[in-house]
Coordinates of C-alpha atoms in Angstrom, one line a residue:
X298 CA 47.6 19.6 -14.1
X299 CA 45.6 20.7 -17.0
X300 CA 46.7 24.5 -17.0
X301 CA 50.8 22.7 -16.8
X302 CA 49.7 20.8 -19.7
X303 CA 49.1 23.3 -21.7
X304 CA 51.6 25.9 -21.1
X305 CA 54.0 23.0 -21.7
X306 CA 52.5 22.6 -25.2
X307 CA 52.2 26.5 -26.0
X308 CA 56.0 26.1 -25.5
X309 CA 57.4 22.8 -27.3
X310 CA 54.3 22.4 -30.0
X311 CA 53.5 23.7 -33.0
X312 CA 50.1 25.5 -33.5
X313 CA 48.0 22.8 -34.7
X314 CA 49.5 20.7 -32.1
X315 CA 48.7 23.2 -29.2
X316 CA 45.0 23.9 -30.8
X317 CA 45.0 19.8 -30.5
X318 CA 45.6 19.6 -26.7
X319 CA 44.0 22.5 -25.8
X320 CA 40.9 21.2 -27.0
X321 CA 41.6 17.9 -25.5
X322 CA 43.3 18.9 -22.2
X323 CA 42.8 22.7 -20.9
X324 CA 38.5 22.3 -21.1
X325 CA 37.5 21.9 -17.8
X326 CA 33.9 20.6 -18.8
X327 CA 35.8 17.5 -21.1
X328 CA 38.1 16.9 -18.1
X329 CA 34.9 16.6 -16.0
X330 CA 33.1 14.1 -18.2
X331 CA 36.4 11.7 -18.7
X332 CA 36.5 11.5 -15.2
X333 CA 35.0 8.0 -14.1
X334 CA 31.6 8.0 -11.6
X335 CA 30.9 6.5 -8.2
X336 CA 28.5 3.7 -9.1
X337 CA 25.5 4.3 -7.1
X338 CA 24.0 1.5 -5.6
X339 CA 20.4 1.2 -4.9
X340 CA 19.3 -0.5 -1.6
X341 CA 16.7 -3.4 -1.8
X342 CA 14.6 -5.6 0.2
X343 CA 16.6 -8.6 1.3
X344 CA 14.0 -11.4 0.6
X345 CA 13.5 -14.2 1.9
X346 CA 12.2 -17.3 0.1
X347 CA 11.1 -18.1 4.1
X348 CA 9.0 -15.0 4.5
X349 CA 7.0 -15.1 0.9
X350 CA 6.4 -18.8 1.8
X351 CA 8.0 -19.7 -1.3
X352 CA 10.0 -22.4 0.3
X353 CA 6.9 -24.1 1.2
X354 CA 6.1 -24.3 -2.8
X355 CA 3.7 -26.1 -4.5
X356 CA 2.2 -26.3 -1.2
X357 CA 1.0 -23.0 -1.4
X358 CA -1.0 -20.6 -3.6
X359 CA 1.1 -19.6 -6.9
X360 CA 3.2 -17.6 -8.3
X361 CA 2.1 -15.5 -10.7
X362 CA 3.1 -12.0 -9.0
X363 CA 6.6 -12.6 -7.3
X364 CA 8.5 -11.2 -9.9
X365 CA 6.7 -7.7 -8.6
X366 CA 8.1 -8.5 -5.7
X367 CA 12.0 -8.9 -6.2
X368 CA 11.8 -6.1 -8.6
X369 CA 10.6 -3.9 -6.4
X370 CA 7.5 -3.1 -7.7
X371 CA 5.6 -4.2 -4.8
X372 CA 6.9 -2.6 -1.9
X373 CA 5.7 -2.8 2.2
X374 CA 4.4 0.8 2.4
X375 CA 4.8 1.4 6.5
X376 CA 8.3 -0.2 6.3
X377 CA 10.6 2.0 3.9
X378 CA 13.8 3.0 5.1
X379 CA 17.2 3.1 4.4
X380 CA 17.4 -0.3 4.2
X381 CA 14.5 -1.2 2.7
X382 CA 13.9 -3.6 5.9
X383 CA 10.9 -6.2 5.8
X384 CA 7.8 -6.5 7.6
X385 CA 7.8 -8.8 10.6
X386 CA 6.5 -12.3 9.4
X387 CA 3.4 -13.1 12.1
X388 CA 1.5 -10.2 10.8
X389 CA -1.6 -11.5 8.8
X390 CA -2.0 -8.5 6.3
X391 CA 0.2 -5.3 5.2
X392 CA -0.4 -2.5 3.3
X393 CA 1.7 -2.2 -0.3
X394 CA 2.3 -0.1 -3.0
X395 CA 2.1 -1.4 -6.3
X396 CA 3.5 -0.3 -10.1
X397 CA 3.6 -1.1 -13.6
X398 CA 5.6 1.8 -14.7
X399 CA 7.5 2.6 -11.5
X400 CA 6.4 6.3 -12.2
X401 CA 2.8 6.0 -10.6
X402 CA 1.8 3.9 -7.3
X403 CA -0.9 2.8 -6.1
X404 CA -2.3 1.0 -2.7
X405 CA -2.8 -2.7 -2.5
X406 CA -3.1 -5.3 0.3
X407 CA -0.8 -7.8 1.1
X408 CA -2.1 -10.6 3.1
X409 CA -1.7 -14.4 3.8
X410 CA -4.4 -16.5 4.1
X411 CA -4.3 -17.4 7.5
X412 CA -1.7 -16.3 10.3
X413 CA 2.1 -17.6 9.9
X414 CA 1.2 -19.6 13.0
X415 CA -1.9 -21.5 12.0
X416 CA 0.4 -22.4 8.7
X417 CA 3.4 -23.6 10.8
X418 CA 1.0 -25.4 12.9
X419 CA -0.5 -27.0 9.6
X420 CA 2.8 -27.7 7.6
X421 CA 4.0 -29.9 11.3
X422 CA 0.4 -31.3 11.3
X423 CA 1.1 -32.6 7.7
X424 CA 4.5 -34.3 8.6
X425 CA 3.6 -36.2 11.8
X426 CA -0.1 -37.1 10.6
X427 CA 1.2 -38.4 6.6
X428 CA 5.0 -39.1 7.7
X429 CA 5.2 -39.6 11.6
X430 CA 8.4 -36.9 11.2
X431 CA 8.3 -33.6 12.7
X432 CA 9.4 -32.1 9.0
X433 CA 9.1 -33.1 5.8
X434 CA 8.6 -32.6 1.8
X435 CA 5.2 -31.0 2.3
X436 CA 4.8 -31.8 -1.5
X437 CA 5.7 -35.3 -1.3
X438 CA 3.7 -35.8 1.5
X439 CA 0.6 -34.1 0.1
X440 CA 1.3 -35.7 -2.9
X441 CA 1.0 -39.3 -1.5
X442 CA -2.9 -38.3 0.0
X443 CA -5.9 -40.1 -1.8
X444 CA -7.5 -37.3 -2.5
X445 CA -4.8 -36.1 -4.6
X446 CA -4.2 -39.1 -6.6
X447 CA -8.0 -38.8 -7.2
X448 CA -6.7 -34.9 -8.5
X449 CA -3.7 -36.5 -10.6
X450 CA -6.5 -39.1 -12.8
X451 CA -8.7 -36.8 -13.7
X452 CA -10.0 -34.6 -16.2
X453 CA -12.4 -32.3 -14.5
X454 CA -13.4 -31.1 -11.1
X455 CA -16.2 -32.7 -9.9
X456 CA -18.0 -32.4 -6.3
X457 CA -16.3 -35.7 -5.1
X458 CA -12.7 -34.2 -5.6
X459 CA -13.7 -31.3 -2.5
X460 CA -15.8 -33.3 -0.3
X461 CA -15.0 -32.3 2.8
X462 CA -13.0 -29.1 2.1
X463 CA -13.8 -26.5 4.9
X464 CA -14.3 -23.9 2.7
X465 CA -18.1 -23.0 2.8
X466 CA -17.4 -22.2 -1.0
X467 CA -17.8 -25.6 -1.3
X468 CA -20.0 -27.2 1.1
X469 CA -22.7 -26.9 -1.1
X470 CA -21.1 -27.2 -4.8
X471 CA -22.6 -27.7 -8.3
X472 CA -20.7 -28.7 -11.3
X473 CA -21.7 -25.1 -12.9
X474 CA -19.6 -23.7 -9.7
X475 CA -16.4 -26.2 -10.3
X476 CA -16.0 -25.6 -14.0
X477 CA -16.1 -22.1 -13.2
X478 CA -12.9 -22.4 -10.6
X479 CA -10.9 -24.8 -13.4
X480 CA -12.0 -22.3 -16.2
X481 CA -11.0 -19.2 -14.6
X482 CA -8.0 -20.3 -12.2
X483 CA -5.7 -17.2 -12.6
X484 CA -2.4 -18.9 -11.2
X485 CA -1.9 -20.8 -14.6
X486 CA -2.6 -19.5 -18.4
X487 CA -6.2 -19.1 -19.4
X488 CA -7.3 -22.2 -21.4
X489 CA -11.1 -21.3 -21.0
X490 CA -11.6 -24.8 -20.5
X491 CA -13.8 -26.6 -18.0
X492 CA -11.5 -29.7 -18.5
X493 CA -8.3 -29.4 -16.3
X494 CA -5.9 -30.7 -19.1
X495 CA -4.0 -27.3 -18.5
X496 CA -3.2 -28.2 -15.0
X497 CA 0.2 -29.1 -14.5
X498 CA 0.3 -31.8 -11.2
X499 CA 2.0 -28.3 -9.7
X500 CA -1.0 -26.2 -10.2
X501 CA -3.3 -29.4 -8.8
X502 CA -1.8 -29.3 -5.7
X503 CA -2.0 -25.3 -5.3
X504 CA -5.2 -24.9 -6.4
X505 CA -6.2 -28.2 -4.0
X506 CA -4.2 -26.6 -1.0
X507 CA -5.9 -22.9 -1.6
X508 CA -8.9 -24.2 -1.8
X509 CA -8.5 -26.1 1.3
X510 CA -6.4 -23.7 3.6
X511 CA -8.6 -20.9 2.1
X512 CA -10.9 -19.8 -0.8
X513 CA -11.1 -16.0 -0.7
X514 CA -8.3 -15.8 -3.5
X515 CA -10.5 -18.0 -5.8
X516 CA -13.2 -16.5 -5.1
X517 CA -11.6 -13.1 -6.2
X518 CA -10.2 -14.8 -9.4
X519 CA -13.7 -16.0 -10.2
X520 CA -16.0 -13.4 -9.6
X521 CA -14.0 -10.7 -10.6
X522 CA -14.9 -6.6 -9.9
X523 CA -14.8 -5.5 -13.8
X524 CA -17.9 -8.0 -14.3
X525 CA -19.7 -5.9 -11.1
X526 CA -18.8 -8.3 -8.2
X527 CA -18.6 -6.6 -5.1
X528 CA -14.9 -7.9 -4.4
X529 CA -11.2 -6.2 -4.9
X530 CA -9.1 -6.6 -7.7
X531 CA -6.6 -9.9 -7.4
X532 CA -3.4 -9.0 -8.7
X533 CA -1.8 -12.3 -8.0
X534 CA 0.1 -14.5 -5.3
X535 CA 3.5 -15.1 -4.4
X536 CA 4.0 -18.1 -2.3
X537 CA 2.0 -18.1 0.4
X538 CA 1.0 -13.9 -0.1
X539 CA -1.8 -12.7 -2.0
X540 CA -2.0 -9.1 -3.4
X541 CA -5.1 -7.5 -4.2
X542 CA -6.5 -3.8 -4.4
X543 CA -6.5 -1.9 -1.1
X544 CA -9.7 -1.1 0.8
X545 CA -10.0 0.3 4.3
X546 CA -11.8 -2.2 6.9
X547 CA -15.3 -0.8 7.8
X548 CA -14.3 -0.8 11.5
X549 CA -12.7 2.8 10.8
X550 CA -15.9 4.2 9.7
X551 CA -17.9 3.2 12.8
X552 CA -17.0 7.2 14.1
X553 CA -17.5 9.0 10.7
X554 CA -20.1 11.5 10.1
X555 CA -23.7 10.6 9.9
X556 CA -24.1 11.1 6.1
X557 CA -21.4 9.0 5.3
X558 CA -22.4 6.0 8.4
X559 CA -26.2 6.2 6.0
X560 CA -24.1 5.7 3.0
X561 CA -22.4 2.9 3.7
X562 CA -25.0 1.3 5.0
X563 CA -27.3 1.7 2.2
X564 CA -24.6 -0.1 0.3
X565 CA -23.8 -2.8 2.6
X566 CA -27.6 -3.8 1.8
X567 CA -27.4 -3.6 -1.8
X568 CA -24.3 -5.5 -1.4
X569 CA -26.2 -8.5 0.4
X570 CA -29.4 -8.1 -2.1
X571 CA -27.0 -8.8 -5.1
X572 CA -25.4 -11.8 -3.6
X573 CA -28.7 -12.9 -2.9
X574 CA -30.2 -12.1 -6.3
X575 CA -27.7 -12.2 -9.0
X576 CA -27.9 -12.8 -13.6
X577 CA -26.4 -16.4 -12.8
X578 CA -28.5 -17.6 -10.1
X579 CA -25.7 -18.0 -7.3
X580 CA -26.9 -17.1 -3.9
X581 CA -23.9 -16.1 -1.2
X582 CA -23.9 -16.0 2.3
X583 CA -21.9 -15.8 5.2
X584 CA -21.2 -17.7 7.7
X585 CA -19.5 -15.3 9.9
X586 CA -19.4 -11.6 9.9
X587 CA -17.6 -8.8 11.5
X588 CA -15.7 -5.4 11.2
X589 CA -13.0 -6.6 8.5
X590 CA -15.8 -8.4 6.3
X591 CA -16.1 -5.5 4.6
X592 CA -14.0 -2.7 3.3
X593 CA -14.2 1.0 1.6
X594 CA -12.2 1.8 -1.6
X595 CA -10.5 5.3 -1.7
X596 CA -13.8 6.8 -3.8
X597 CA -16.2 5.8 -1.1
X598 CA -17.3 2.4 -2.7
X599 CA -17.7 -0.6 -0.2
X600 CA -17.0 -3.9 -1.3
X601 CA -16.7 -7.4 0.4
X602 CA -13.3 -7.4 2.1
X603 CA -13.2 -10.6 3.5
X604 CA -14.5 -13.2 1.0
X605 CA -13.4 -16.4 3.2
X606 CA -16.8 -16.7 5.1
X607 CA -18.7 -16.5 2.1
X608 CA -20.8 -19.6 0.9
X609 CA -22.6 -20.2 -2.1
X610 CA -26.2 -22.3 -3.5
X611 CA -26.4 -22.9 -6.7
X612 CA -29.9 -21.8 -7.3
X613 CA -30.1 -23.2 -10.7
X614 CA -28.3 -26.4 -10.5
X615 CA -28.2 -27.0 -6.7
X616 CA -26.2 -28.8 -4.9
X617 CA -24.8 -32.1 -6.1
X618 CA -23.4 -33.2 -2.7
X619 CA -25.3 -34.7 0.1
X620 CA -24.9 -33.8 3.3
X621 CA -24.1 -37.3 4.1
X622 CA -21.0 -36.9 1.8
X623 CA -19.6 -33.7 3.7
X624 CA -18.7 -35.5 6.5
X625 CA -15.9 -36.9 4.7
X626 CA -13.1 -35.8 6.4
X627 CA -9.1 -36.0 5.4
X628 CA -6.0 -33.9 5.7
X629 CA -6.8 -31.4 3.6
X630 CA -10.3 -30.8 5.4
X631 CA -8.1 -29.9 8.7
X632 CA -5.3 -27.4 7.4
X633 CA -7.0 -24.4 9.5
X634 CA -9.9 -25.7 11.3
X635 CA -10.5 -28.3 14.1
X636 CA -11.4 -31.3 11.9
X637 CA -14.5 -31.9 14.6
X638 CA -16.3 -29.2 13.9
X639 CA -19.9 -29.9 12.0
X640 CA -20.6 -29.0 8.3
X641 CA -23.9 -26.4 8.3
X642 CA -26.6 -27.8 6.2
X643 CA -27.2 -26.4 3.0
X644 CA -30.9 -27.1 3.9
X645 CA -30.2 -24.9 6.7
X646 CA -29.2 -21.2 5.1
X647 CA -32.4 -18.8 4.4
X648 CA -32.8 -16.6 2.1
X649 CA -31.9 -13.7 4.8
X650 CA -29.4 -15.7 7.0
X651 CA -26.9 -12.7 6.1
X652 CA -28.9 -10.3 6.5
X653 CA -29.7 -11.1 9.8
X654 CA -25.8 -11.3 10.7
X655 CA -25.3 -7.9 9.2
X656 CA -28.1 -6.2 11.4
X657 CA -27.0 -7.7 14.4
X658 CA -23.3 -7.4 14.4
X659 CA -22.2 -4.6 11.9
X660 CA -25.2 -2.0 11.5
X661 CA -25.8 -1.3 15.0
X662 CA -22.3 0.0 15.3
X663 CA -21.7 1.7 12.2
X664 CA -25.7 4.2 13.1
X665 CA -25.3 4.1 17.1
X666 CA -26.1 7.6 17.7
X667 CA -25.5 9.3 14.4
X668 CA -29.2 10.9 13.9
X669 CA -31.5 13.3 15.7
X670 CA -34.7 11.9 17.3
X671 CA -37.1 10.2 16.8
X672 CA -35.1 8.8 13.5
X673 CA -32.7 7.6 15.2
X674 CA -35.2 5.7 17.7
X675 CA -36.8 4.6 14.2
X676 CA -33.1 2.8 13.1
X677 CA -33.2 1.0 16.2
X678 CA -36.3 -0.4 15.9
X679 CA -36.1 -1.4 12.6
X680 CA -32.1 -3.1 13.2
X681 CA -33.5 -4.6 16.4
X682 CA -36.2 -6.3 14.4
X683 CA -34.2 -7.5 12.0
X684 CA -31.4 -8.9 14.2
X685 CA -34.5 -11.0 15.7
X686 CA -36.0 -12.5 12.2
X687 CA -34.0 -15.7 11.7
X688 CA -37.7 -18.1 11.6
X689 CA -39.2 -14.9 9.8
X690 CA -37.9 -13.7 6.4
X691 CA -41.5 -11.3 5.2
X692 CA -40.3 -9.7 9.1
X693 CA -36.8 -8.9 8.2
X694 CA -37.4 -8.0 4.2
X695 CA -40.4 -5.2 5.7
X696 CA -37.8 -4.0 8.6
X697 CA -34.9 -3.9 5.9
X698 CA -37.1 -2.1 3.3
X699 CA -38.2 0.8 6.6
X700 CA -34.4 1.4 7.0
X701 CA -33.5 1.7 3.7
X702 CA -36.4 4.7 3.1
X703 CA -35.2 6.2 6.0
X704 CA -31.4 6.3 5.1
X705 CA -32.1 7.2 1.8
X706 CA -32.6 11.3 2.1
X707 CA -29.8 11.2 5.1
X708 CA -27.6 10.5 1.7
X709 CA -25.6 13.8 0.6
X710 CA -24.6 14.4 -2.8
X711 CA -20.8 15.8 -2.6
X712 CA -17.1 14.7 -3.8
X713 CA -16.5 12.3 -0.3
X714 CA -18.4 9.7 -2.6
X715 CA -16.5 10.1 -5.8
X716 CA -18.1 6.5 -6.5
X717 CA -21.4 8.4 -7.4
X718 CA -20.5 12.0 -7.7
X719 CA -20.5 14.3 -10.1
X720 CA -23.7 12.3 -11.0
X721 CA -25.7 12.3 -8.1
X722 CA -26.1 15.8 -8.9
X723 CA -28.1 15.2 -12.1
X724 CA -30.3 12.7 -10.3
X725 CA -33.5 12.9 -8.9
X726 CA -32.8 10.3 -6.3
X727 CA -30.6 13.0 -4.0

């Protein structure tokens, strides 16, 4: 049609005319570009308010990341395809990839705070125990609860507002420990106040209901990793999802290499020594260990995985709740657990009780059979001891302190532990 065009014109027009539509009309390129494009549409995730737990909002844990989410910045890393189709729902934990600049990724963790399950079970358990229906508001029901009308009136968090909770964050709580939830809760703006004026009635209820389904998010928010805490980043929450930085469980290093097994459990005990003994006088422990406690960043570094086991003592306040008081026991205190089961005594916890849990459950698989004898007779020994010292902490600190001088030079000094090297080479130590 072009080349008609302009033998048409070199005929009937006169030269400026012809110079005119040839410039307009017989270019190929400029033909090209006037042409209109097929609009190309990008696939995306078909969310589901059901599947973020968003439609369970405010009883859940916030907000603050979801716009990651239906932007596509967050995306289920297993699950790409064509259509961008979504995880199944009753999984417990994915595995992410997260962006600020859509240019460069990195891994993160996608989990929920219990299985999809135990919260169905819970959200039914709200409605017939607070409403006698078999669904319901879960906020207006929640809201309706004594405990959070105690919430609602007042100005700070005090140990009488989580009495009861099952988190054994706070079975044992101090003031010191409270304030420090209200002033560094990351699912509302920072006011840097111990006072909870800053609290919508919203953010009450999801802090109460994270707090009582499960505390490893707050625990994150409030001791985070750039002060040294031995815990992944939290990025944020979206409903009922949290997203933090990734870390693989320890269970897939129980077959790696015997420099690497030494490693990692060499940290693992400088790990428990710093929650024992820590600048502000906190002392964690766990109440239940095992393979997905704890987790190893991409450069080697192991960090606490799993942070809903963990309790803590105030060592420099101590506790300002009787044990008397923890049997207080309301809706909120059975969102996850059986509300029978018994509170531990703070009274109870030693000063090695997770050290003892560590050398019998998680040590013993990650040396089995790594070393030559007669060391690796010697790491038997020494775990074996230790798994035994519940009534004898000077036992368990001498056994602890003979494994740790005999992992030491089974160390190597090479880029596997990018955590410590290049530095390990300028160091004595190695």
């Amino acid at each position: 049609m072009g080349r008609w065009i302009c033998c048409l014109c070199s005929r009937f027009a006169d030269p400026l005319m012809l110079l005119l539509v040839l410039a307009l009309s017989c270019n190929p390129s400029t033909a090209a570009t006037a042409s209109p494009s097929v609009p190309h549409v990008k696939p995306s995730y078909s969310f589901g308010r059901t599947f973020l737990g968003l439609d369970k909002c405010n009883a859940c844990i916030g907000t603050s990341i979801c716009k990651k989410f239906f932007k596509e910045e967050i995306r289920f890393d297993t699950w790409l395809s064509s259509h961008l189709k979504l995880p199944p729902s009753y999984l417990l934990s994915y595995s992410g990839n997260y962006t600020d600049d859509a240019k460069s990724w990195r891994l993160v963790d996608i989990t929920r705070l219990t299985s999809k399950y135990q919260h169905d079970r819970a959200d039914k358990h709200i409605c017939t125990s607070l409403l006698k229906t078999k669904t319901c508001s879960l906020e207006r029901a929640l809201r309706r609860t004594q405990r959070f009308q105690k919430w609602l009136r007042a100005k700070r968090l005090t140990p009488d507002l989580v009495q009861g909770l099952s988190s054994p964050m706070l079975r044992c709580p101090s003031q010191r420990l409270l304030d420090r939830i209200v002033r560094r809760y990351a699912e509302v703006p920072d006011a840097g106040s111990i006072y909870m004026d800053h609290l919508t009635d919203r953010d009450k209820l999801r802090l109460l209901y994270t707090l009582a389904v499960n505390s490893h998010p707050i625990l994150l928010q409030i001791f985070p990793d750039v002060e040294g805490w031995p815990f992944p980043r939290y990025l944020g929450s979206c409903g009922r999802l949290v997203v933090s930085a990734s870390t693989q469980p320890l269970r897939d290093f129980y077959s790696a290499a015997p420099e690497v097994a030494a490693d990692l459990a060499l940290q693992l005990l400088a790990v428990l020594r710093s929650m024992a003994t820590n600048d502000l006088n906190y002392f964690f422990y766990f109440t239940h260990v095992d393979a997905g406690t704890f987790g190893v960043f991409s450069n080697g570094h192991l960090f606490i995985r799993d942070a809903s086991t963990l309790g803590i003592i105030d060592k420099e306040e101590g506790s300002q709740l009787i044990d008397g008081q923890q049997e207080y026991k309301d809706i909120f205190s059975c969102l996850t657990v059986d509300c029978q089961s018994a509170f531990v005594s703070c009274n109870s916890i030693r000063e090695n009780h997770s050290l003892v849990m560590v050398c019998q459950e998680l040590l013993p698989k990650l040396l089995k059979g790594k070393f030559l004898q007669p060391v690796q007779e010697k790491i038997d020994s020494f775990l074996q001891h230790c798994a035994r010292g519940l009534t004898d902490d000077q036992g368990v600190n001498q056994a602890i302190a003979k494994l740790a001088e005999i992992l030491k030079p089974l160390q190597s000094c090479d880029s596997r532990f990018a955590y410590r090297y290049p530095d390990c080479k300028y160091s004595d130590k190695y």
